[in-house]
C-alpha cells in the first residue's frame, strides 16, 4: 500500500454510460458509496455506471469498475386517451367526443378503435379497455375488445329508434401493486340511410278528398304527405304514383308534389264518388307497368261476378262480405288496395254537388180541395212534398212564393172576395185568408213559384176547389203518413181508372180516433173527385 499522497484515493463517475448522469459517488473514510444524483422517473431498466478510483500520487494512477444498476419501474402514470383525444373535449360542459357510423351496420362491425397510452414501462404501461355499465343501458348495444380497444356493434343499430348512444369507456393499466385507470364518456351517432319506405299508416280508410262537379280538368288537391322516418333529405324524398282503383285513368298526379287532378269532368247526379289507390315511394324511378291499373271491383262484386249472377251470386257476395268482416277489410275498398302495405293510400274523391238543377214541381198543374166552411188560416195543402231537386240537400233548400190568384167561380158578383183569398208560406204551405160561403161554386187557380237559394225556380198552377163535406171521402191506412205520400200517385191513378173520376187527395195526416186522440201508426187521407168531362 502506498503512503501519503500516493495512497490517498478520489472517486468519480466515468462519462459515456447510460447511468452517468443518474448517479454519483461519495467517499466515506476508506470507502465510497454510489448514490442517486437525480430523479429516476422514466429511467427504469438496467443502468450502467463506471466508477473510477484515482490516487493523488505522481504520476496519478487509477482503476475503474463497471456497476450495473437495475432501476425497478413504479406505476406512476394513468393511461391517457389519444383516440378519441381526451385533450380536445370538455366533459364537464358536456362537450363529448363522438364517432359516427351508418345505421344498420352488421353486428360485429368495428365502429372505432379506442386507444390510450401509459408512460409507465412494462406491465405498468400495458393498457386494457372496458365498457362501463350505465343507467341508460346504451352500453348493451356495443362490445369493446379488452386488448385491441376495438368498439363493435353488438345489437341492431336503428337510427329511427335511437339516433345517439352515450357510453363510458375505461382504460386500465396493469400496474403493480395497484393499477391506475382513466374513464372517458363519448357518443356514438348513427348516420341515416335510406332504409324506410314512406308510410300512410294511421290514416283513415278511405282518405277523403273532394272535387266540384262539372269543372273541367279540376285540381282535387294535394294528397296527404306520408311519414318517412328517414331524416336525410336525400333519403326522405317521396314520389307519388297512381296505383289502381276505380276510374284511375280519369286522374293524374304530380309525381313530386302529390297534386291530384281529374281528366275531364264529373256530374254529381251520376257519380257520387270515385275510389283510387295512390302509392308513395322513395324510389322515384318506378315503372307504372307493374301497377294494377285495371278497373278494380269490390270483393262483393268480384265474388258475385265469379258466381255468374243469380242466387249463386248472392251467396258468393254474402261469403265475400263474411270474409271481409272476418279479416277486418272493407268490402268496398278497391281490389288493388292492400291495407297491409303502408305505402298504399285508398283515396275516395267525393264529387261535390254544385247548384245546377232547379227545383221542379211534380206536375205543372196541381189540385186540392177545400171545405167551403173552413176557418180563416186553415191549411189547404203543403206543396213541399210536390217538389223534387236533383241537387244535394245543401243545394235543395226551397222557398215558395204566390205569384197570382185567379178565381174561376160560377158567380163572382156580390161575393166580396178579398184581394188575396189565399196565402202561401215560404215553406210551401197554402192557407185560407178569408171565409168562404156555401154558394161559392168553382175553384181558384194559384200560380206558385218555388226557388232554391241561387234563384233557380219552377212554377205550377194549383187549383183549389171549393167542396162540401159530402164531396170528400176519408180513407184510413195502416201506414205512416210518409208511406202514404209515397204511394198516393199510384193510388189515385188506379182509383181514377176504376171509378172514372179525377181524384184529388186534399190532405194526408196522422189518424184521429173518434175520441179525438191521435194514432201515429195510421194515416188519414182526404180526397174528393170530379167528373172527367166537366171538371
PDB file of C-alpha atoms in Angstrom, residues 12-157:
ATOM      1  CA  UNK A  12     -15.644   9.679  -9.743  1.00  0.00           C
ATOM      2  CA  UNK A  13     -18.177   8.518 -12.350  1.00  0.00           C
ATOM      3  CA  UNK A  14     -16.844   7.977 -15.818  1.00  0.00           C
ATOM      4  CA  UNK A  15     -18.657   9.540 -18.760  1.00  0.00           C
ATOM      5  CA  UNK A  16     -20.167   7.608 -21.653  1.00  0.00           C
ATOM      6  CA  UNK A  17     -22.662   5.265 -20.000  1.00  0.00           C
ATOM      7  CA  UNK A  18     -26.454   5.484 -19.747  1.00  0.00           C
ATOM      8  CA  UNK A  19     -26.208   5.802 -15.986  1.00  0.00           C
ATOM      9  CA  UNK A  20     -23.538   8.555 -15.907  1.00  0.00           C
ATOM     10  CA  UNK A  21     -25.968  11.391 -15.204  1.00  0.00           C
ATOM     11  CA  UNK A  22     -28.182   9.411 -12.878  1.00  0.00           C
ATOM     12  CA  UNK A  23     -25.688   8.573 -10.138  1.00  0.00           C
ATOM     13  CA  UNK A  24     -22.704  10.000  -8.305  1.00  0.00           C
ATOM     14  CA  UNK A  25     -20.184   8.595  -5.827  1.00  0.00           C
ATOM     15  CA  UNK A  26     -19.262   9.871  -2.391  1.00  0.00           C
ATOM     16  CA  UNK A  27     -16.243   8.928  -0.293  1.00  0.00           C
ATOM     17  CA  UNK A  28     -16.588   7.993   3.370  1.00  0.00           C
ATOM     18  CA  UNK A  29     -13.154   7.440   5.054  1.00  0.00           C
ATOM     19  CA  UNK A  30     -11.866   4.308   3.459  1.00  0.00           C
ATOM     20  CA  UNK A  31     -14.939   3.532   1.374  1.00  0.00           C
ATOM     21  CA  UNK A  32     -17.153   5.074  -1.297  1.00  0.00           C
ATOM     22  CA  UNK A  33     -20.941   4.971  -1.807  1.00  0.00           C
ATOM     23  CA  UNK A  34     -22.774   5.051  -5.124  1.00  0.00           C
ATOM     24  CA  UNK A  35     -25.743   7.399  -4.730  1.00  0.00           C
ATOM     25  CA  UNK A  36     -28.738   8.596  -6.849  1.00  0.00           C
ATOM     26  CA  UNK A  37     -27.942  12.003  -8.300  1.00  0.00           C
ATOM     27  CA  UNK A  38     -31.310  12.870  -9.891  1.00  0.00           C
ATOM     28  CA  UNK A  39     -34.892  11.582 -10.329  1.00  0.00           C
ATOM     29  CA  UNK A  40     -35.094   8.099 -11.774  1.00  0.00           C
ATOM     30  CA  UNK A  41     -38.649   8.529 -13.071  1.00  0.00           C
ATOM     31  CA  UNK A  42     -38.676   7.321 -16.620  1.00  0.00           C
ATOM     32  CA  UNK A  43     -35.297   5.569 -16.272  1.00  0.00           C
ATOM     33  CA  UNK A  44     -36.427   2.102 -15.339  1.00  0.00           C
ATOM     34  CA  UNK A  45     -34.352  -0.797 -16.518  1.00  0.00           C
ATOM     35  CA  UNK A  46     -30.581  -1.539 -16.448  1.00  0.00           C
ATOM     36  CA  UNK A  47     -28.295   1.467 -15.991  1.00  0.00           C
ATOM     37  CA  UNK A  48     -24.524   1.033 -16.452  1.00  0.00           C
ATOM     38  CA  UNK A  49     -22.298   3.118 -14.155  1.00  0.00           C
ATOM     39  CA  UNK A  50     -18.456   3.134 -14.372  1.00  0.00           C
ATOM     40  CA  UNK A  51     -16.830   4.113 -11.050  1.00  0.00           C
ATOM     41  CA  UNK A  52     -13.239   5.347 -11.296  1.00  0.00           C
ATOM     42  CA  UNK A  53     -10.779   5.369  -8.315  1.00  0.00           C
ATOM     43  CA  UNK A  54      -7.703   7.711  -8.713  1.00  0.00           C
ATOM     44  CA  UNK A  55      -4.816   8.301  -6.266  1.00  0.00           C
ATOM     45  CA  UNK A  56      -3.028  11.626  -5.747  1.00  0.00           C
ATOM     46  CA  UNK A  57       0.446  10.327  -6.402  1.00  0.00           C
ATOM     47  CA  UNK A  58       2.783  11.353  -9.127  1.00  0.00           C
ATOM     48  CA  UNK A  59       2.184  10.053 -11.576  1.00  0.00           C
ATOM     49  CA  UNK A  60      -1.507   9.530 -10.674  1.00  0.00           C
ATOM     50  CA  UNK A  61      -2.738   6.064 -11.068  1.00  0.00           C
ATOM     51  CA  UNK A  62      -6.373   4.906 -11.424  1.00  0.00           C
ATOM     52  CA  UNK A  63      -8.642   1.888 -11.702  1.00  0.00           C
ATOM     53  CA  UNK A  64     -12.304   1.503 -12.690  1.00  0.00           C
ATOM     54  CA  UNK A  65     -15.180  -0.879 -12.156  1.00  0.00           C
ATOM     55  CA  UNK A  66     -18.493  -1.248 -14.056  1.00  0.00           C
ATOM     56  CA  UNK A  67     -21.591  -1.327 -11.875  1.00  0.00           C
ATOM     57  CA  UNK A  68     -24.911  -2.469 -13.404  1.00  0.00           C
ATOM     58  CA  UNK A  69     -27.796  -0.808 -11.555  1.00  0.00           C
ATOM     59  CA  UNK A  70     -31.336  -2.137 -12.188  1.00  0.00           C
ATOM     60  CA  UNK A  71     -33.933   0.600 -11.767  1.00  0.00           C
ATOM     61  CA  UNK A  72     -37.288  -1.006 -10.987  1.00  0.00           C
ATOM     62  CA  UNK A  73     -40.332   0.798 -12.576  1.00  0.00           C
ATOM     63  CA  UNK A  74     -43.124   2.084 -10.300  1.00  0.00           C
ATOM     64  CA  UNK A  75     -46.731   2.597 -11.574  1.00  0.00           C
ATOM     65  CA  UNK A  76     -46.829   6.372 -11.544  1.00  0.00           C
ATOM     66  CA  UNK A  77     -48.894   7.286 -14.632  1.00  0.00           C
ATOM     67  CA  UNK A  78     -52.528   6.898 -15.526  1.00  0.00           C
ATOM     68  CA  UNK A  79     -53.492   5.954 -19.090  1.00  0.00           C
ATOM     69  CA  UNK A  80     -54.254   8.911 -21.410  1.00  0.00           C
ATOM     70  CA  UNK A  81     -56.808   8.625 -24.247  1.00  0.00           C
ATOM     71  CA  UNK A  82     -55.377   9.677 -27.576  1.00  0.00           C
ATOM     72  CA  UNK A  83     -58.227   8.327 -29.737  1.00  0.00           C
ATOM     73  CA  UNK A  84     -60.577   9.925 -29.135  1.00  0.00           C
ATOM     74  CA  UNK A  85     -58.182  12.629 -27.954  1.00  0.00           C
ATOM     75  CA  UNK A  86     -59.358  13.499 -24.457  1.00  0.00           C
ATOM     76  CA  UNK A  87     -57.495  16.843 -24.506  1.00  0.00           C
ATOM     77  CA  UNK A  88     -59.821  18.211 -27.173  1.00  0.00           C
ATOM     78  CA  UNK A  89     -63.023  17.789 -25.191  1.00  0.00           C
ATOM     79  CA  UNK A  90     -64.592  19.196 -22.067  1.00  0.00           C
ATOM     80  CA  UNK A  91     -66.673  16.529 -20.394  1.00  0.00           C
ATOM     81  CA  UNK A  92     -67.739  18.891 -17.614  1.00  0.00           C
ATOM     82  CA  UNK A  93     -69.523  21.146 -20.111  1.00  0.00           C
ATOM     83  CA  UNK A  94     -70.905  18.075 -21.925  1.00  0.00           C
ATOM     84  CA  UNK A  95     -68.644  18.670 -24.923  1.00  0.00           C
ATOM     85  CA  UNK A  96     -68.109  14.981 -25.553  1.00  0.00           C
ATOM     86  CA  UNK A  97     -66.092  13.163 -28.187  1.00  0.00           C
ATOM     87  CA  UNK A  98     -68.244  11.419 -30.740  1.00  0.00           C
ATOM     88  CA  UNK A  99     -67.884   8.909 -33.519  1.00  0.00           C
ATOM     89  CA  UNK A 100     -70.314   8.475 -36.388  1.00  0.00           C
ATOM     90  CA  UNK A 101     -71.371   5.268 -38.069  1.00  0.00           C
ATOM     91  CA  UNK A 102     -74.111   4.440 -40.606  1.00  0.00           C
ATOM     92  CA  UNK A 103     -77.158   2.845 -39.067  1.00  0.00           C
ATOM     93  CA  UNK A 104     -77.864  -0.833 -39.676  1.00  0.00           C
ATOM     94  CA  UNK A 105     -74.173  -1.821 -39.829  1.00  0.00           C
ATOM     95  CA  UNK A 106     -73.840  -5.597 -39.433  1.00  0.00           C
ATOM     96  CA  UNK A 107     -73.456  -6.860 -35.900  1.00  0.00           C
ATOM     97  CA  UNK A 108     -69.766  -7.320 -35.158  1.00  0.00           C
ATOM     98  CA  UNK A 109     -68.664  -4.419 -37.388  1.00  0.00           C
ATOM     99  CA  UNK A 110     -65.846  -2.271 -35.975  1.00  0.00           C
ATOM    100  CA  UNK A 111     -67.149   1.216 -35.252  1.00  0.00           C
ATOM    101  CA  UNK A 112     -63.902   2.744 -33.986  1.00  0.00           C
ATOM    102  CA  UNK A 113     -60.741   1.846 -32.070  1.00  0.00           C
ATOM    103  CA  UNK A 114     -60.203   3.229 -28.583  1.00  0.00           C
ATOM    104  CA  UNK A 115     -56.501   3.978 -27.960  1.00  0.00           C
ATOM    105  CA  UNK A 116     -54.875   5.045 -24.682  1.00  0.00           C
ATOM    106  CA  UNK A 117     -51.183   5.435 -23.818  1.00  0.00           C
ATOM    107  CA  UNK A 118     -49.373   4.979 -20.490  1.00  0.00           C
ATOM    108  CA  UNK A 119     -45.889   6.436 -19.824  1.00  0.00           C
ATOM    109  CA  UNK A 120     -45.011   3.635 -17.424  1.00  0.00           C
ATOM    110  CA  UNK A 121     -42.886   0.748 -18.555  1.00  0.00           C
ATOM    111  CA  UNK A 122     -43.619  -2.958 -18.824  1.00  0.00           C
ATOM    112  CA  UNK A 123     -46.789  -4.208 -17.205  1.00  0.00           C
ATOM    113  CA  UNK A 124     -47.279  -0.819 -15.580  1.00  0.00           C
ATOM    114  CA  UNK A 125     -47.720   0.671 -19.062  1.00  0.00           C
ATOM    115  CA  UNK A 126     -49.814  -2.119 -20.576  1.00  0.00           C
ATOM    116  CA  UNK A 127     -53.441  -0.879 -21.043  1.00  0.00           C
ATOM    117  CA  UNK A 128     -56.706  -2.864 -21.014  1.00  0.00           C
ATOM    118  CA  UNK A 129     -60.076  -1.485 -22.186  1.00  0.00           C
ATOM    119  CA  UNK A 130     -63.518  -1.893 -20.629  1.00  0.00           C
ATOM    120  CA  UNK A 131     -67.079  -0.773 -21.402  1.00  0.00           C
ATOM    121  CA  UNK A 132     -68.778   0.561 -18.288  1.00  0.00           C
ATOM    122  CA  UNK A 133     -72.428  -0.252 -17.411  1.00  0.00           C
ATOM    123  CA  UNK A 134     -74.725   2.767 -17.078  1.00  0.00           C
ATOM    124  CA  UNK A 135     -78.341   3.505 -16.241  1.00  0.00           C
ATOM    125  CA  UNK A 136     -79.214   4.407 -19.846  1.00  0.00           C
ATOM    126  CA  UNK A 137     -78.196   0.859 -20.885  1.00  0.00           C
ATOM    127  CA  UNK A 138     -76.691   2.183 -24.136  1.00  0.00           C
ATOM    128  CA  UNK A 139     -73.599   0.074 -23.451  1.00  0.00           C
ATOM    129  CA  UNK A 140     -75.658  -3.040 -24.228  1.00  0.00           C
ATOM    130  CA  UNK A 141     -75.560  -2.204 -27.947  1.00  0.00           C
ATOM    131  CA  UNK A 142     -71.753  -2.424 -28.144  1.00  0.00           C
ATOM    132  CA  UNK A 143     -68.783  -4.645 -27.349  1.00  0.00           C
ATOM    133  CA  UNK A 144     -65.259  -3.409 -26.528  1.00  0.00           C
ATOM    134  CA  UNK A 145     -62.250  -5.669 -27.084  1.00  0.00           C
ATOM    135  CA  UNK A 146     -60.173  -5.582 -23.924  1.00  0.00           C
ATOM    136  CA  UNK A 147     -56.834  -5.880 -25.718  1.00  0.00           C
ATOM    137  CA  UNK A 148     -57.249  -4.089 -29.070  1.00  0.00           C
ATOM    138  CA  UNK A 149     -59.739  -1.425 -27.988  1.00  0.00           C
ATOM    139  CA  UNK A 150     -61.962  -2.169 -30.996  1.00  0.00           C
ATOM    140  CA  UNK A 151     -65.539  -0.980 -30.377  1.00  0.00           C
ATOM    141  CA  UNK A 152     -68.021  -3.132 -32.308  1.00  0.00           C
ATOM    142  CA  UNK A 153     -71.803  -3.261 -32.760  1.00  0.00           C
ATOM    143  CA  UNK A 154     -73.397  -5.927 -30.581  1.00  0.00           C
ATOM    144  CA  UNK A 155     -77.056  -5.265 -31.472  1.00  0.00           C
ATOM    145  CA  UNK A 156     -79.055  -3.789 -34.333  1.00  0.00           C
ATOM    146  CA  UNK A 157     -78.472  -0.043 -34.597  1.00  0.00           C
TER     147      UNK A 157
END
